[in-house]
XYZ file of C-alpha atoms in Angstrom:
586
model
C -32.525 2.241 -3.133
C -30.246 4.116 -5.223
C -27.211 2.754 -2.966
C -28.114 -0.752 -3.793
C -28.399 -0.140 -7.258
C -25.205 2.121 -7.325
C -23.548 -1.336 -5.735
C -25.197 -3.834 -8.928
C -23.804 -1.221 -11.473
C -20.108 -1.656 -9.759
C -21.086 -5.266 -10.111
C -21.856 -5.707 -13.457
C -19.169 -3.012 -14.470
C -16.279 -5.009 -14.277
C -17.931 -7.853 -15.803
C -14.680 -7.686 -19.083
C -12.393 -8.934 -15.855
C -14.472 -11.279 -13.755
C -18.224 -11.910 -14.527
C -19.118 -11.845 -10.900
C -17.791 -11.046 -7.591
C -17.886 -15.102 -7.066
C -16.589 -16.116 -10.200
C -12.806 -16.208 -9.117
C -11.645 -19.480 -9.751
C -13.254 -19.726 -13.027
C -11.406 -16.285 -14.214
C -7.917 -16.960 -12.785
C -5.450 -17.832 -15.571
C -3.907 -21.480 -15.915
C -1.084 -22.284 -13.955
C 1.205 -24.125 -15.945
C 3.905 -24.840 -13.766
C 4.498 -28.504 -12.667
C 2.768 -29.987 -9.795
C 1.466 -32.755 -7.670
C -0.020 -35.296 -9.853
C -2.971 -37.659 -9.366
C -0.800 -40.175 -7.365
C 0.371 -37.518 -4.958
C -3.460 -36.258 -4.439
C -4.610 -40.126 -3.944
C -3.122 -40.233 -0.781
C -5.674 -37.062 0.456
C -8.517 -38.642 2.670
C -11.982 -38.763 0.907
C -12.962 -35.657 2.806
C -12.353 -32.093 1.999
C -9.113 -30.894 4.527
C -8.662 -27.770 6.356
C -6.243 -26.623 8.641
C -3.957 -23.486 9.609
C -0.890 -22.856 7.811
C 1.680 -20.324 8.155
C 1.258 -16.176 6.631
C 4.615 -16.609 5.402
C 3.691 -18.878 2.931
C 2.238 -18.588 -0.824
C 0.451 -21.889 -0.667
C 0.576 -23.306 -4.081
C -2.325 -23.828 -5.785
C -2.129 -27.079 -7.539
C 0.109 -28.716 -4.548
C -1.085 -30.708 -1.493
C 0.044 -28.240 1.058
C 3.344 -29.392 2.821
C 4.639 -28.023 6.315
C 3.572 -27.791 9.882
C -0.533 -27.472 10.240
C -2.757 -27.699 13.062
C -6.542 -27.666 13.808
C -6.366 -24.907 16.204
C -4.260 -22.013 16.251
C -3.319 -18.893 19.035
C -3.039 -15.632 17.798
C -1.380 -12.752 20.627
C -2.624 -9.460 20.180
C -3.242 -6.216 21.934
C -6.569 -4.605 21.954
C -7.008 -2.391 18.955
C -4.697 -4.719 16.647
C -5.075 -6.370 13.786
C -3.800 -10.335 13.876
C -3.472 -12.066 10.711
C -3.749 -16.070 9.921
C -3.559 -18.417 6.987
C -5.751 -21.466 6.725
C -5.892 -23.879 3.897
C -8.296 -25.895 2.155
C -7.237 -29.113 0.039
C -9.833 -31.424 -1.950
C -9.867 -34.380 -3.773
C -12.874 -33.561 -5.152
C -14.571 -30.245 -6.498
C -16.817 -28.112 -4.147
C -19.580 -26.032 -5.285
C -20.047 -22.735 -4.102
C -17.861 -22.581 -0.768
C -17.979 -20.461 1.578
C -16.118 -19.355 4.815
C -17.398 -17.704 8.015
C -15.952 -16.793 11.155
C -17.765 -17.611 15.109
C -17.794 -14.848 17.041
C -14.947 -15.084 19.543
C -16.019 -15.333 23.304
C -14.483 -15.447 26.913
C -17.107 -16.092 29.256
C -18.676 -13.406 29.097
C -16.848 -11.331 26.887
C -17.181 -10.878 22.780
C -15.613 -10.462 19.927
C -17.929 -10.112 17.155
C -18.070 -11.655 14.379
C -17.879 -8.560 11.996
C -14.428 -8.229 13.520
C -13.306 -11.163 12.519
C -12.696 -11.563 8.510
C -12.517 -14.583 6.647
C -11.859 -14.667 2.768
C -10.586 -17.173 0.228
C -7.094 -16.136 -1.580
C -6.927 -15.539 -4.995
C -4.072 -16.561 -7.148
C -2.913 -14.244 -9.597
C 0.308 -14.160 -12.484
C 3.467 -12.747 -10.964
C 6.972 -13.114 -12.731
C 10.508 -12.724 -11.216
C 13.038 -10.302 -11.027
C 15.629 -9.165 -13.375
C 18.238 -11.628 -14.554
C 21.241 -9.025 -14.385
C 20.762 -8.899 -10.582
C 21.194 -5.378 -10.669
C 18.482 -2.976 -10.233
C 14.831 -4.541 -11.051
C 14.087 -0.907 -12.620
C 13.244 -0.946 -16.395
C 11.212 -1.928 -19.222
C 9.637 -5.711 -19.649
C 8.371 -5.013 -23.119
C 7.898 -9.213 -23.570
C 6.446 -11.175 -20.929
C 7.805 -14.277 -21.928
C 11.498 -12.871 -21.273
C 10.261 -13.568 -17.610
C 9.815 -17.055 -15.749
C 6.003 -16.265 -14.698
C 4.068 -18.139 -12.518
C 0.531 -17.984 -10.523
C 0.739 -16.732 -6.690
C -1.528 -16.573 -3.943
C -1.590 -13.043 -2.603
C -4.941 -11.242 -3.160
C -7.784 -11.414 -0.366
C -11.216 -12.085 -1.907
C -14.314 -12.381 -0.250
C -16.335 -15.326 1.479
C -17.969 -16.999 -1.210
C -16.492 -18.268 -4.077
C -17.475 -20.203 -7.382
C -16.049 -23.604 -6.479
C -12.606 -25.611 -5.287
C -11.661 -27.481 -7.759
C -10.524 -31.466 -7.357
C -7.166 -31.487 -6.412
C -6.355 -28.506 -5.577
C -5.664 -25.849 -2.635
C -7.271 -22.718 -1.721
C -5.671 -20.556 1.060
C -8.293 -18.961 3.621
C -6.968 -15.538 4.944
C -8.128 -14.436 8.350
C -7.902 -10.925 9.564
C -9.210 -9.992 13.243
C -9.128 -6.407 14.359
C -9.320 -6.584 18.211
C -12.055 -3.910 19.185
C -10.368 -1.965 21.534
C -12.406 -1.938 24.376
C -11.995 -5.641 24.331
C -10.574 -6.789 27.930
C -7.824 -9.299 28.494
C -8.575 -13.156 28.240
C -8.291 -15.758 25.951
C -11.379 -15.268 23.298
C -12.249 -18.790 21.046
C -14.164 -19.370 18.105
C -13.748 -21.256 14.530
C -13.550 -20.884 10.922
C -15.678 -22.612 9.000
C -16.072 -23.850 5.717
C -19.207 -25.302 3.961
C -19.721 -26.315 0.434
C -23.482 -26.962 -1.399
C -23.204 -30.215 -1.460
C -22.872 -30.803 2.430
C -19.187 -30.702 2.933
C -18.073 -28.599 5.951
C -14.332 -28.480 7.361
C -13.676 -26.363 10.302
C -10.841 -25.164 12.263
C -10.829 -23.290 15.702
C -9.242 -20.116 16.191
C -8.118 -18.303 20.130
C -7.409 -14.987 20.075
C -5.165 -13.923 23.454
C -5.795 -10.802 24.242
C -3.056 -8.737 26.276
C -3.450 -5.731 28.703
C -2.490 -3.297 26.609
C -4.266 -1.025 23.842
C -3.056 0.013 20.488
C -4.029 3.175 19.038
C -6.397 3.402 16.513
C -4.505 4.110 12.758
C -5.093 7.720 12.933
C -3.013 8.611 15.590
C 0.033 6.319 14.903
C 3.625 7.925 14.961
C 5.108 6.046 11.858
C 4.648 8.090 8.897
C 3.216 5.870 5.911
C 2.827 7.472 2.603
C 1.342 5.112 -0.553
C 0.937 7.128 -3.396
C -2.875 6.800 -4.510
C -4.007 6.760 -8.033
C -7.565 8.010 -8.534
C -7.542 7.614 -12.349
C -6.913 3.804 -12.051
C -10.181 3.436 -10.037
C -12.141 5.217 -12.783
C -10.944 3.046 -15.506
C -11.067 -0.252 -13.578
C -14.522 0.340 -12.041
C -16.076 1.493 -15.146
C -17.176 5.183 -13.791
C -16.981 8.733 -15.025
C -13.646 10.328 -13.561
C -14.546 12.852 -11.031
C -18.220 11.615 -10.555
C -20.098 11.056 -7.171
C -19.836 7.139 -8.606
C -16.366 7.489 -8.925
C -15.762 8.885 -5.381
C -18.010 6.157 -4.384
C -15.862 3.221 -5.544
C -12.501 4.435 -4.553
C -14.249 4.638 -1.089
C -13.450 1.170 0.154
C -10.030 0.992 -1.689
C -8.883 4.490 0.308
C -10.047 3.817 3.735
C -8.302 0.729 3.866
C -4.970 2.655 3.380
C -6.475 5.335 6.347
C -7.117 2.641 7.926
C -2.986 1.360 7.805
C -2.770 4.737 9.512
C -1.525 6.706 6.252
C -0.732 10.105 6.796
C -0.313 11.875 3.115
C -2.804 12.601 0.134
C -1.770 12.257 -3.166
C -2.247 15.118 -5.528
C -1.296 15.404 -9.324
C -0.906 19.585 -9.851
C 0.156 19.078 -13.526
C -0.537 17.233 -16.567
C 1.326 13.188 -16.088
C 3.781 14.511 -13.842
C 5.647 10.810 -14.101
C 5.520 11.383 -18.389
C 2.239 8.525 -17.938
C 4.466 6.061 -16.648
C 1.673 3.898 -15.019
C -1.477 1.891 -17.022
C -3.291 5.137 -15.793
C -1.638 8.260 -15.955
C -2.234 11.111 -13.511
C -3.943 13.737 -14.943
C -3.632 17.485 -13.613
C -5.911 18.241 -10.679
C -5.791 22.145 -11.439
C -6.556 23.225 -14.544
C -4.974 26.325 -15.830
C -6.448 29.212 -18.475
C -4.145 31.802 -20.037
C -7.179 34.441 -21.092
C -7.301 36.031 -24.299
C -5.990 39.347 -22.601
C -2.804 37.128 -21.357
C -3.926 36.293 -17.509
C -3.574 33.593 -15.485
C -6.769 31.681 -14.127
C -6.673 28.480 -12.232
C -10.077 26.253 -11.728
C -8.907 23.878 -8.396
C -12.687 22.331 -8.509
C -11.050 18.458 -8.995
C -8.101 18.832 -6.211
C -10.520 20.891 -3.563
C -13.265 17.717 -4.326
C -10.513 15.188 -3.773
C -8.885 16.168 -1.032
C -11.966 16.856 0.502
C -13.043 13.442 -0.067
C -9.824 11.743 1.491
C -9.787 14.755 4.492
C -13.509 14.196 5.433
C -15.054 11.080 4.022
C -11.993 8.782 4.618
C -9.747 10.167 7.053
C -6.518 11.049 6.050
C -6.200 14.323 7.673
C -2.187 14.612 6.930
C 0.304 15.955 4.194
C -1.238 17.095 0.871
C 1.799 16.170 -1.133
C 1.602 17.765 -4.660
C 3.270 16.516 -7.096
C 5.441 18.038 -9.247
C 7.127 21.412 -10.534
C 9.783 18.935 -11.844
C 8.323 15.944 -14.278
C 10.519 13.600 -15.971
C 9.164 15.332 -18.896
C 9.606 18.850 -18.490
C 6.780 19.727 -20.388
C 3.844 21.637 -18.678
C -0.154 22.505 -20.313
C -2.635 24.484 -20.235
C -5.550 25.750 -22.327
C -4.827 28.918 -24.667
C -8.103 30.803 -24.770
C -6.968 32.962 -27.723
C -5.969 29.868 -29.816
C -8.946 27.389 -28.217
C -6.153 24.712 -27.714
C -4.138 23.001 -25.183
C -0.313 24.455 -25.664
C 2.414 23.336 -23.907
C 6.068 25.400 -22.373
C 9.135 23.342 -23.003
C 11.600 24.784 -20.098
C 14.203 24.007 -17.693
C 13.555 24.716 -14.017
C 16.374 26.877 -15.061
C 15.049 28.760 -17.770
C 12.994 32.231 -17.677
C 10.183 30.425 -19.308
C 10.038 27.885 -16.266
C 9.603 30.895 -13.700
C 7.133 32.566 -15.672
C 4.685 29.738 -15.831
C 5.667 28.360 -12.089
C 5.734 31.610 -10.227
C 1.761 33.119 -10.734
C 0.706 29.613 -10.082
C 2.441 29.122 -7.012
C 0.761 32.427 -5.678
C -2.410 31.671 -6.623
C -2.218 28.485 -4.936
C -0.454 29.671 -1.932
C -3.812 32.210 -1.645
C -6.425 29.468 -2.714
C -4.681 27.056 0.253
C -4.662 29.482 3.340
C -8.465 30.278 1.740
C -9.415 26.444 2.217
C -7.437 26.595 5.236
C -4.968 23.514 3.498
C -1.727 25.635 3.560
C -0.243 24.075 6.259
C -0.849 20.992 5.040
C 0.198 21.427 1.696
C 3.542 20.820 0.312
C 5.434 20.897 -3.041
C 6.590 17.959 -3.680
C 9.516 16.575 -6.365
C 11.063 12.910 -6.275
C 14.051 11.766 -8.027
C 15.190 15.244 -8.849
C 18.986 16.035 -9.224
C 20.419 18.832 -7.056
C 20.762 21.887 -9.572
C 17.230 21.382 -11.022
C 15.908 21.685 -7.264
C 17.925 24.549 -6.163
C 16.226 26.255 -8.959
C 12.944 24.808 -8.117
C 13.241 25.683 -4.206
C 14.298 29.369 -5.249
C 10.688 29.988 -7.517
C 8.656 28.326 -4.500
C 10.121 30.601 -2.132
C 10.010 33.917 -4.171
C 5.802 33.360 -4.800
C 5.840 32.311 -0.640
C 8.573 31.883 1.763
C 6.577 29.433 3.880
C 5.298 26.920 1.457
C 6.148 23.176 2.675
C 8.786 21.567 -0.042
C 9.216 17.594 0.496
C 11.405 15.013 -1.784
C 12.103 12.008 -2.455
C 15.351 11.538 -3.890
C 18.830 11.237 -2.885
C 20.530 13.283 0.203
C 21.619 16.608 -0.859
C 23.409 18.657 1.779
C 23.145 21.814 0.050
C 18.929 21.615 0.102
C 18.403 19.209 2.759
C 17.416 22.322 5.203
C 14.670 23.195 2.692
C 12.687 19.953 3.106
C 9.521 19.702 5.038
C 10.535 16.224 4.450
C 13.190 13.908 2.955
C 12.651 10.551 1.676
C 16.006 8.853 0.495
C 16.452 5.129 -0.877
C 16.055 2.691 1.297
C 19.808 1.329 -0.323
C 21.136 4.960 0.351
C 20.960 4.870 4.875
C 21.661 8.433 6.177
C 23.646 8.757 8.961
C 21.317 9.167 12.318
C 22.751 12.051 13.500
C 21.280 14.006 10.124
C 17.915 12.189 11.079
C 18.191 13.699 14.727
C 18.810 17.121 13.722
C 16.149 17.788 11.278
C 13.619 16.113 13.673
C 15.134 18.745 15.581
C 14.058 21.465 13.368
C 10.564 19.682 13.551
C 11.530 17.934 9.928
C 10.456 14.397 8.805
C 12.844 12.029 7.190
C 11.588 8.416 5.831
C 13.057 5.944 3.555
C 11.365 4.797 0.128
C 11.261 1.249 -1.078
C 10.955 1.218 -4.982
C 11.933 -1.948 -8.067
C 15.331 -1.168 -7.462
C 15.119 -3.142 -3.782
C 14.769 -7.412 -4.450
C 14.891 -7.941 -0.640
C 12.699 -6.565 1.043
C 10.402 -5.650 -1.153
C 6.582 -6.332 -1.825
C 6.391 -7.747 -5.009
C 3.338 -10.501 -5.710
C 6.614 -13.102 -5.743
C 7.961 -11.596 -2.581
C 8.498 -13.243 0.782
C 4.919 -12.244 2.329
C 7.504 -11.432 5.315
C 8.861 -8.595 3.717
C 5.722 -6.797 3.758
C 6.408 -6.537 7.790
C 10.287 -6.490 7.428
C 10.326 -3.180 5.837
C 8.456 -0.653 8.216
C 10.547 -2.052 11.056
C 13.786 -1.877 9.741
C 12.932 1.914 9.044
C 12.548 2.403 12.644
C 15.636 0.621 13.385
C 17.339 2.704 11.106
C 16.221 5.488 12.731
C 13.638 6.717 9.865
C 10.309 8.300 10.641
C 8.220 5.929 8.138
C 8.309 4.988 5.029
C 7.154 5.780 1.142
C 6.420 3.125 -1.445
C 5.533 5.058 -4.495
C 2.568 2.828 -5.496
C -0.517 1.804 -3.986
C -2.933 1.527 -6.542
C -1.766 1.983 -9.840
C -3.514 -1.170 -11.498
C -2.274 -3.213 -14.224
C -4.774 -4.036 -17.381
C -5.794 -7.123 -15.692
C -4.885 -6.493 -12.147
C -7.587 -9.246 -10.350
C -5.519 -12.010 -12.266
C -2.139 -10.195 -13.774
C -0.154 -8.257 -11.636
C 2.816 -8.131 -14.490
C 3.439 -4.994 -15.776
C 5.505 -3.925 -18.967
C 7.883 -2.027 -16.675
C 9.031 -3.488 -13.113
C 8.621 -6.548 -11.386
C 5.124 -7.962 -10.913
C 3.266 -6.300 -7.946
C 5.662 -3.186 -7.724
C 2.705 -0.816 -9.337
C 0.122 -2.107 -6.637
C -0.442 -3.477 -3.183
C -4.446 -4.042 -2.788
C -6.991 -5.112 -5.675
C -9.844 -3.613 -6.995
C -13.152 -3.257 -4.877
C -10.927 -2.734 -1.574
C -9.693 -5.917 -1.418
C -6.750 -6.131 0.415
C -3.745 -8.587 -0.253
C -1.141 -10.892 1.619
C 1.454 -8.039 1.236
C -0.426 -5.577 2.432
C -1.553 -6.914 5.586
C 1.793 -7.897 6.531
C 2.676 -4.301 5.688
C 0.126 -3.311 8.521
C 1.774 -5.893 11.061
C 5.035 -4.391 10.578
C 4.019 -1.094 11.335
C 1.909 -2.263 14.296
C 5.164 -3.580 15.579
C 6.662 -0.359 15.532
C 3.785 1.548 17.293
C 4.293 -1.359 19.545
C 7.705 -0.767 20.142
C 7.287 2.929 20.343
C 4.918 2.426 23.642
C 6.598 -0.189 24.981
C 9.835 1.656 25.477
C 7.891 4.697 27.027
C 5.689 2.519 29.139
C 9.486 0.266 30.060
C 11.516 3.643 30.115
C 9.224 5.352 32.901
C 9.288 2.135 34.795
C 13.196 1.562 34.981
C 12.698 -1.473 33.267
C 15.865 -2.132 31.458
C 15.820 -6.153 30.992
C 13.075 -5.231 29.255
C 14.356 -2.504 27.439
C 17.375 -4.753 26.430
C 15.096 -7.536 25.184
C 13.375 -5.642 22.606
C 16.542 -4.206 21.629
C 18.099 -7.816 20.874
C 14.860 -8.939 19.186
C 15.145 -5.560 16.350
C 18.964 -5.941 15.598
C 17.980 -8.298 12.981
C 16.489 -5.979 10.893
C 19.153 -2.884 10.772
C 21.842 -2.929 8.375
C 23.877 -4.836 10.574
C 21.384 -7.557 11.230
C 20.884 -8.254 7.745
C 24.417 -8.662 7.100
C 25.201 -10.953 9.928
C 22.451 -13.407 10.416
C 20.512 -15.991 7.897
C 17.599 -16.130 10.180
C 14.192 -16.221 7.773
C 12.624 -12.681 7.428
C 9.091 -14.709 8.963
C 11.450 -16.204 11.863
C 12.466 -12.075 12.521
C 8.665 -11.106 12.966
C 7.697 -14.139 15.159
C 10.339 -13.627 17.334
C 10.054 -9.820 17.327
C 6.118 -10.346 18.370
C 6.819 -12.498 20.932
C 8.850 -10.206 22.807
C 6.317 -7.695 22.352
C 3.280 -9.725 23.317
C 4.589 -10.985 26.910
């Protein structure tokens, strides 16, 4: 009883953004843009149309949807993948309360439930464009209007909807997770789509599925780290920060990213380590005291609950990234006992002052981690730091304990490089392999970070959906051991209908929507690193068999997406994926 009700209060609390969870049409912003007009719609039959489209598309909304469609489409998967599909729905004429549902898909004998296979309309939401210099996309966007802005499809939203309005298009995005005990065969079914009024459109779906078994998330190689923002769930849900409610409703949003096979928790270990750069700032996870008889206490009740909650409830059982002994504001808190207020040391990692704060803390910490039994999980994390401000850094971290993990993400520094758990350097900035191959040597990680800087590939809400898949495989090419995008969830004011913020391109400061819905981008984000955890088997599986055609096959199919490919082909970034996947499906 109290779950259900718990499940009406996240209802109702996010009522100021969208009355209902079916009310999405009716709470999307106009689209303004020109479209089809009534002449172009005329020539729709009288009946409401559905068929599949392409997931490299951002169907427009007010448009009669152009391009190749069929009734019935063939996915390729492995067992224990994910397989992703776009339908579309067009209407001359409004439909009430529709709703999709998926068959179950069968083989003879053989199932594939339903509850495997999910169905939900696409919401359109207001993205804007990059910057005009055509330079870096970083920086302030103080006026909107200084920015051609437009309405996208990208997020997923659920079944049921408030209506499709006359002349218009709504996407259908279809997800199918493969169970993987599922054996090989050819499994069919349909999507199908009914409206109060008696309309129904339907379109058939066949899943084949190959020999072969992906792992589940948790134990896949590539090394994904989203940075998580528990403070925007608290503010967008309407909940008490650090309540059971709170932990409740970030739930869904978190195991979807353990679910993309993440492998690093997020924690904030001072007070807006990024100077409250986002629409919710971090706050400090650790509190810190300085007693009236001048001692040090630390209170780690908020970081032990959270990473708790993301260890055991769900899943993410890697790093414990804490971020940061250098802020862009190097300013650092805590609560004066003697004066009853918050004070704050001004100081350069340099500086005396710096060490004197740093230094207890990082022993106390060091002793509260091996207690929890976290230490070897834990690392000290800094991003974007220049070299003489981390050398200084590094040398405090290692006088309080010579074994505490340090990771950044920043530029390549020879002089520090050794120090780092793990390295994480622009995506624009390669590193030479052989650098790669030596720390993994020394049992180091090195990934590459995506950011605003990037306009191709990135994941922006006007981004090529593609790109979303482009990016974790061109970090394998490269030779990388994942990949970092700094933001999964930091939500804009209005992020189920606005994903323009006032500083970056729209979409940079989030990849799935409130509630744990998931979007366009970041599905494709999970294909792409699918694809290499594909790879990664096939080559052992090829390798052990002698099979080099093979071998060479995949090899051709992934030069497109090095350095090299990009500079020497035009093929579309979709074209890249299909043709990758097909190599890896035979």
């Amino acid at each position: 009883m109290k779950k259900t009700l718990f499940s009406l209060f996240l209802l109702l609390s996010v009522a100021p953004m969208w009355a209902q969870t079916d009310t999405l049409v009716a709470s999307e912003l106009t689209d303004t843009k020109q479209h089809d007009g009534n002449e172009v719609w005329a020539r729709v039959p009288d009946a409401v149309q559905m068929a599949w489209g392409s997931t490299d598309v951002r169907y427009a909304k007010m448009n009669v949807p152009r391009g190749r469609m069929a009734k019935t489409l063939r996915l390729d998967a492995w067992a224990g993948e994910r397989v992703m599909a776009q339908a579309v729905v067009w209407t001359r004429h409004d439909i009430v309360s529709p709703r999709v549902e998926a068959t179950a898909l069968t083989c003879g004998r053989e199932v594939i439930d339903a509850k495997a296979v999910n169905a939900g309309f696409v919401g359109y939401v207001m993205t804007d464009e990059l910057n005009h210099n055509g330079k870096s996309n970083c920086g302030h966007r103080p006026n909107k209007a200084d920015f051609d802005s437009s309405m996208v499809a990208d997020m997923v939203y659920g079944p049921h909807i408030d209506r499709i309005p006359r002349c218009t298009t709504r996407p259908v995005w279809v997800n199918v997770w493969v169970p993987a005990i599922t054996r090989a065969g050819i499994y069919k079914g349909k999507i199908v789509l009914t409206g109060d009024k008696g309309e129904k459109a339907e379109v058939a779906l066949e899943v084949k599925v190959g020999s072969r078994q992906l792992p589940a998330p948790k134990d896949w190689a590539f090394d994904l780290d989203l940075w998580q923002n528990p403070y925007a769930v608290a503010r967008v849900m309407n909940v008490k920060l650090w309540s059971r409610e709170h932990f409740d409703a970030m739930l869904p949003v978190m195991k979807m990213l353990a679910d993309a096979g993440q492998k690093s928790i997020t924690a904030s270990i001072m007070h807006h380590p990024w100077n409250g750069q986002t629409e919710d700032p971090f706050g400090s996870m650790i509190q810190r005291t300085l007693t009236v008889d001048g001692q040090w206490k630390y209170d780690y009740t908020v970081f032990d609950r959270w990473v708790e909650f993301m260890t055991r409830e769900v899943g993410i059982t890697g790093t414990i990234d804490c971020y940061t002994m250098i802020p862009w504001a190097l300013q650092f808190d805590y609560y004066d006992q003697a004066s009853n207020t918050v004070k704050f040391v001004n100081a350069r990692p340099q500086d005396a002052a710096y060490r004197d704060y740093w230094l207890p803390f990082l022993r106390d910490f060091a002793r509260h981690l091996r207690q929890r039994g976290w230490f070897e999980r834990a690392a000290i994390s800094m991003d974007e730091r220049q070299l003489e401000d981390m050398q200084s850094a590094i040398a405090v971290i290692r006088e309080a304990d010579a074994d505490f993990h340090i990771t950044l993400a920043g530029n390549y520094h020879k002089e520090i490089e050794h120090e780092l758990a793990d390295l994480s350097v622009p995506y624009g900035s390669p590193l030479d392999r052989s650098i790669i191959a030596e720390r993994r040597s020394r049992g180091q990680s090195t990934t590459c970070y995506i950011c605003c800087t990037e306009s191709f590939p990135n994941t922006f809400t006007f981004s090529d959906p593609a790109e979303g898949a482009f990016i974790p495989i061109h970090a394998m090419v490269q030779g990388y051991d994942g990949l970092l995008r700094w933001a999964y969830n930091s939500w804009t004011a209005d992020p189920m209908r606005d994903t323009r913020f006032r500083s970056w391109p729209a979409g940079d400061t989030y990849i799935v929507y409130p509630g744990g819905r998931s979007s366009m981008r970041f599905d494709r984000l999970v294909e792409g690193i699918q694809c290499c955890e594909k790879v990664r088997l096939l080559r052992a599986e090829l390798q052990a068999k002698g099979n080099r055609r093979a071998l060479k096959r995949i090899d051709e199919a992934l030069k497109v997406f090095g350095w090299g490919g990009l500079e020497h082909t035009q093929m579309p970034t979709g074209e890249r994926i299909s043709r990758l996947q097909r190599v890896l499906n035979q």
